[in-house]
GROMACS .gro file of C-alpha atoms in nm:
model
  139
    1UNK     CA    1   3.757  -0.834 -10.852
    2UNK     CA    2   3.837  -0.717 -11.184
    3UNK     CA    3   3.809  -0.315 -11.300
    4UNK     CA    4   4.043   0.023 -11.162
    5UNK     CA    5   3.996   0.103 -10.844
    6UNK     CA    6   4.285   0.437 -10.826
    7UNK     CA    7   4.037   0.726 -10.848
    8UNK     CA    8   4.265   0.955 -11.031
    9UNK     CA    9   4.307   0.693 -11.291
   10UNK     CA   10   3.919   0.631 -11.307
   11UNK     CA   11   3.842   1.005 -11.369
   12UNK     CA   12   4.125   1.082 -11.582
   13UNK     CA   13   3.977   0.810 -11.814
   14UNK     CA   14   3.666   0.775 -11.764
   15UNK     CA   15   3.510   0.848 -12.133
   16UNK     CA   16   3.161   0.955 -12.128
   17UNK     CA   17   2.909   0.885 -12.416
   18UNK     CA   18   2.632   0.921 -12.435
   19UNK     CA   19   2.377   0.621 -12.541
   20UNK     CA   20   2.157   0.673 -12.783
   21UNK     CA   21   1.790   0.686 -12.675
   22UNK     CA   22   1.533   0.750 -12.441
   23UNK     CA   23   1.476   0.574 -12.104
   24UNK     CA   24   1.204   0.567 -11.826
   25UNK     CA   25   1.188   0.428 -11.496
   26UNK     CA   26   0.846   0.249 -11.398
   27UNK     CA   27   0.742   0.041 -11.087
   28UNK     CA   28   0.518  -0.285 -11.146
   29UNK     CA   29   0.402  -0.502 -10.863
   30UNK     CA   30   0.629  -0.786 -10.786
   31UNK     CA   31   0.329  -1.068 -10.914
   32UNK     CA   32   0.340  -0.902 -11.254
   33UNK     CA   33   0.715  -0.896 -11.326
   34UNK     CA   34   0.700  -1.169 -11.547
   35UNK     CA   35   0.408  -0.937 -11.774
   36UNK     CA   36   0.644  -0.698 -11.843
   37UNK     CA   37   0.958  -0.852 -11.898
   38UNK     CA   38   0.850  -0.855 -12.248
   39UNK     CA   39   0.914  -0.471 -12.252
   40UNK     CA   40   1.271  -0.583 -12.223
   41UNK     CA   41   1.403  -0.368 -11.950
   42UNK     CA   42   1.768  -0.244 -11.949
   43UNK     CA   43   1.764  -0.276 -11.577
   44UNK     CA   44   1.548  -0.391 -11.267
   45UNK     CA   45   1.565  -0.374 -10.913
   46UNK     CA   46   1.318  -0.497 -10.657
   47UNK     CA   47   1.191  -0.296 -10.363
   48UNK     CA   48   0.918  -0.352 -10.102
   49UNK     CA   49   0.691  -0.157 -10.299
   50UNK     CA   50   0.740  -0.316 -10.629
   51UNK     CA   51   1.002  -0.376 -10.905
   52UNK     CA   52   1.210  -0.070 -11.052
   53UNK     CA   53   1.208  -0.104 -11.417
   54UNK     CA   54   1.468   0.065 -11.652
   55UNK     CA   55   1.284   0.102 -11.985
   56UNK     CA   56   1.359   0.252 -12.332
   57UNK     CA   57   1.031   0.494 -12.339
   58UNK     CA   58   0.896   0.361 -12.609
   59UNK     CA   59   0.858   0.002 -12.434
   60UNK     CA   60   0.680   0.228 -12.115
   61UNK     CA   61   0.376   0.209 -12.263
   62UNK     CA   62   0.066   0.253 -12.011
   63UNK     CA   63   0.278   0.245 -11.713
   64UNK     CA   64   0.365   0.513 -11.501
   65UNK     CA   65   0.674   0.641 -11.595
   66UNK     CA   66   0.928   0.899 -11.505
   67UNK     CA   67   1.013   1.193 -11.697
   68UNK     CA   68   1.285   1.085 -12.013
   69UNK     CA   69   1.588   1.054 -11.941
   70UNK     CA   70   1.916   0.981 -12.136
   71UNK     CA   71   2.194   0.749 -12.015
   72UNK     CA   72   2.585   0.812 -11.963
   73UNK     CA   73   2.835   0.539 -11.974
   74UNK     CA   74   3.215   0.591 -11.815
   75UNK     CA   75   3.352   0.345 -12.061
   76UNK     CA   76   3.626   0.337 -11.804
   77UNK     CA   77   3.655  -0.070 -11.623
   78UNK     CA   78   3.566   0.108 -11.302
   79UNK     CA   79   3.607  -0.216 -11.002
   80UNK     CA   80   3.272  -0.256 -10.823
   81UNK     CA   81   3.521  -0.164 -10.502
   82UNK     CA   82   3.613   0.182 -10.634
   83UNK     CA   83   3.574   0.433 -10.375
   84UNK     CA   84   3.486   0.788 -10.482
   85UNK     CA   85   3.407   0.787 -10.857
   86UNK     CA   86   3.042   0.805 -10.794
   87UNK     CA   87   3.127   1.132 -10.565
   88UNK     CA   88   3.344   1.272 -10.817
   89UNK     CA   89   3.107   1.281 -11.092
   90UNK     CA   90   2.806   1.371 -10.865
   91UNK     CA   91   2.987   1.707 -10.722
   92UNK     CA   92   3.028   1.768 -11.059
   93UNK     CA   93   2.659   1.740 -11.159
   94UNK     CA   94   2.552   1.903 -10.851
   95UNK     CA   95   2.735   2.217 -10.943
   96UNK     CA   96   2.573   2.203 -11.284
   97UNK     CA   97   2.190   2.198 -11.158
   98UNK     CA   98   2.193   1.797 -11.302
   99UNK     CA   99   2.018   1.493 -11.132
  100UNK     CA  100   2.180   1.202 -11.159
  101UNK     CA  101   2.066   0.796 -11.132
  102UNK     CA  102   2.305   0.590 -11.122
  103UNK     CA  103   2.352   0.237 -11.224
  104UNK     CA  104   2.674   0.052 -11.136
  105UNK     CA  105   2.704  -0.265 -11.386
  106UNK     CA  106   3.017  -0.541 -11.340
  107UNK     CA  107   3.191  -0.315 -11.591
  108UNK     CA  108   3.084   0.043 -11.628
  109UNK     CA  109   2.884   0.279 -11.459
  110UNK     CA  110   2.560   0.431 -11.609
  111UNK     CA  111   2.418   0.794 -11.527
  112UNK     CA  112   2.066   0.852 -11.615
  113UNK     CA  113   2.035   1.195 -11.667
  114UNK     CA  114   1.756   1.469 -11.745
  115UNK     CA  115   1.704   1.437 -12.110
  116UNK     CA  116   1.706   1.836 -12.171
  117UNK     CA  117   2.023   1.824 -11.967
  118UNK     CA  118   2.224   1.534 -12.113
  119UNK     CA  119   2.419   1.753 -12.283
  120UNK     CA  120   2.527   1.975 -12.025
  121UNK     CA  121   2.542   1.670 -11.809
  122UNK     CA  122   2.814   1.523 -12.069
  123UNK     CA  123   3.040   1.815 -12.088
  124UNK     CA  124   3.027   1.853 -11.742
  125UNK     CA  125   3.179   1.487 -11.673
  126UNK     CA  126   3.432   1.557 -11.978
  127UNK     CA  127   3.514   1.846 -11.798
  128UNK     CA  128   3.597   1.646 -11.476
  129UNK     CA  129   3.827   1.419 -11.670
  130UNK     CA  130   3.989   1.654 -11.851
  131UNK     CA  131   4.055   1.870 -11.569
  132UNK     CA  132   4.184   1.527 -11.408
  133UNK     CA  133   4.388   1.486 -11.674
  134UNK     CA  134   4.564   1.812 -11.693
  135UNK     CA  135   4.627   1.807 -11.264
  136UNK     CA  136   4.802   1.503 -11.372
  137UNK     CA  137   5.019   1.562 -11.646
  138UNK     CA  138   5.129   1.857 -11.413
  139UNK     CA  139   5.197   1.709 -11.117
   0.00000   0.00000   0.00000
């Protein structure tokens, strides 16, 4: 398995940004998958009840759709067996008011956010990693 797995190292540099645009989540039956795929989802995940879509909002449509959100990547090569990052930056949200979705890809991890609180939601994780930073050049 490839990526960091030493927390400290994973939030001291784990480089926000924030992606440009808008994205939805939307549910479509399983048997209609293939209809969609033309939306060109940035993600998908199948549950009993249908298929998650990840959409830019734009693609959405007709379909039921969540509220906008904006997306977060950790440019950091967090490893898939990296324990606590996803706590880390979630305790930080949480004290900030912020949902957070995330999605954990083979190289980076991706936090949807509220799109009136990306911003907030962005200097909060920089926040975290500078912090992390700092408790490390000190100790």
């Amino acid at each position: 398995m490839s990526g960091v797995t030493d927390l400290a190292a994973l939030i001291e540099t784990m480089e926000p940004v924030l992606v440009e645009g808008r994205f939805v989540y939307a549910c479509v039956p399983a048997g209609e998958l293939a209809d969609h795929l033309m939306r060109a989802p940035l993600g998908m995940f199948r549950e009993a009840e249908g298929v998650t879509l990840i959409l830019p909002a734009e693609a959405a449509g007709d379909l039921a759709a969540s509220p906008p959100m904006r997306m977060i990547t950790l440019t950091v090569h967090s490893s898939l067996e990296a324990v606590g990052l996803t706590a880390a930056f979630a305790t930080a949200l949480t004290a900030e008011g912020i949902s957070a979705n995330v999605v954990a890809g083979f190289h980076h991890d991706h936090i949807f956010v509220p799109e009136r609180q990306a911003e907030q939601a962005l200097a909060a994780l920089r926040a975290l990693s500078r912090g992390a930073r700092e408790k490390g050049e000190a100790g």
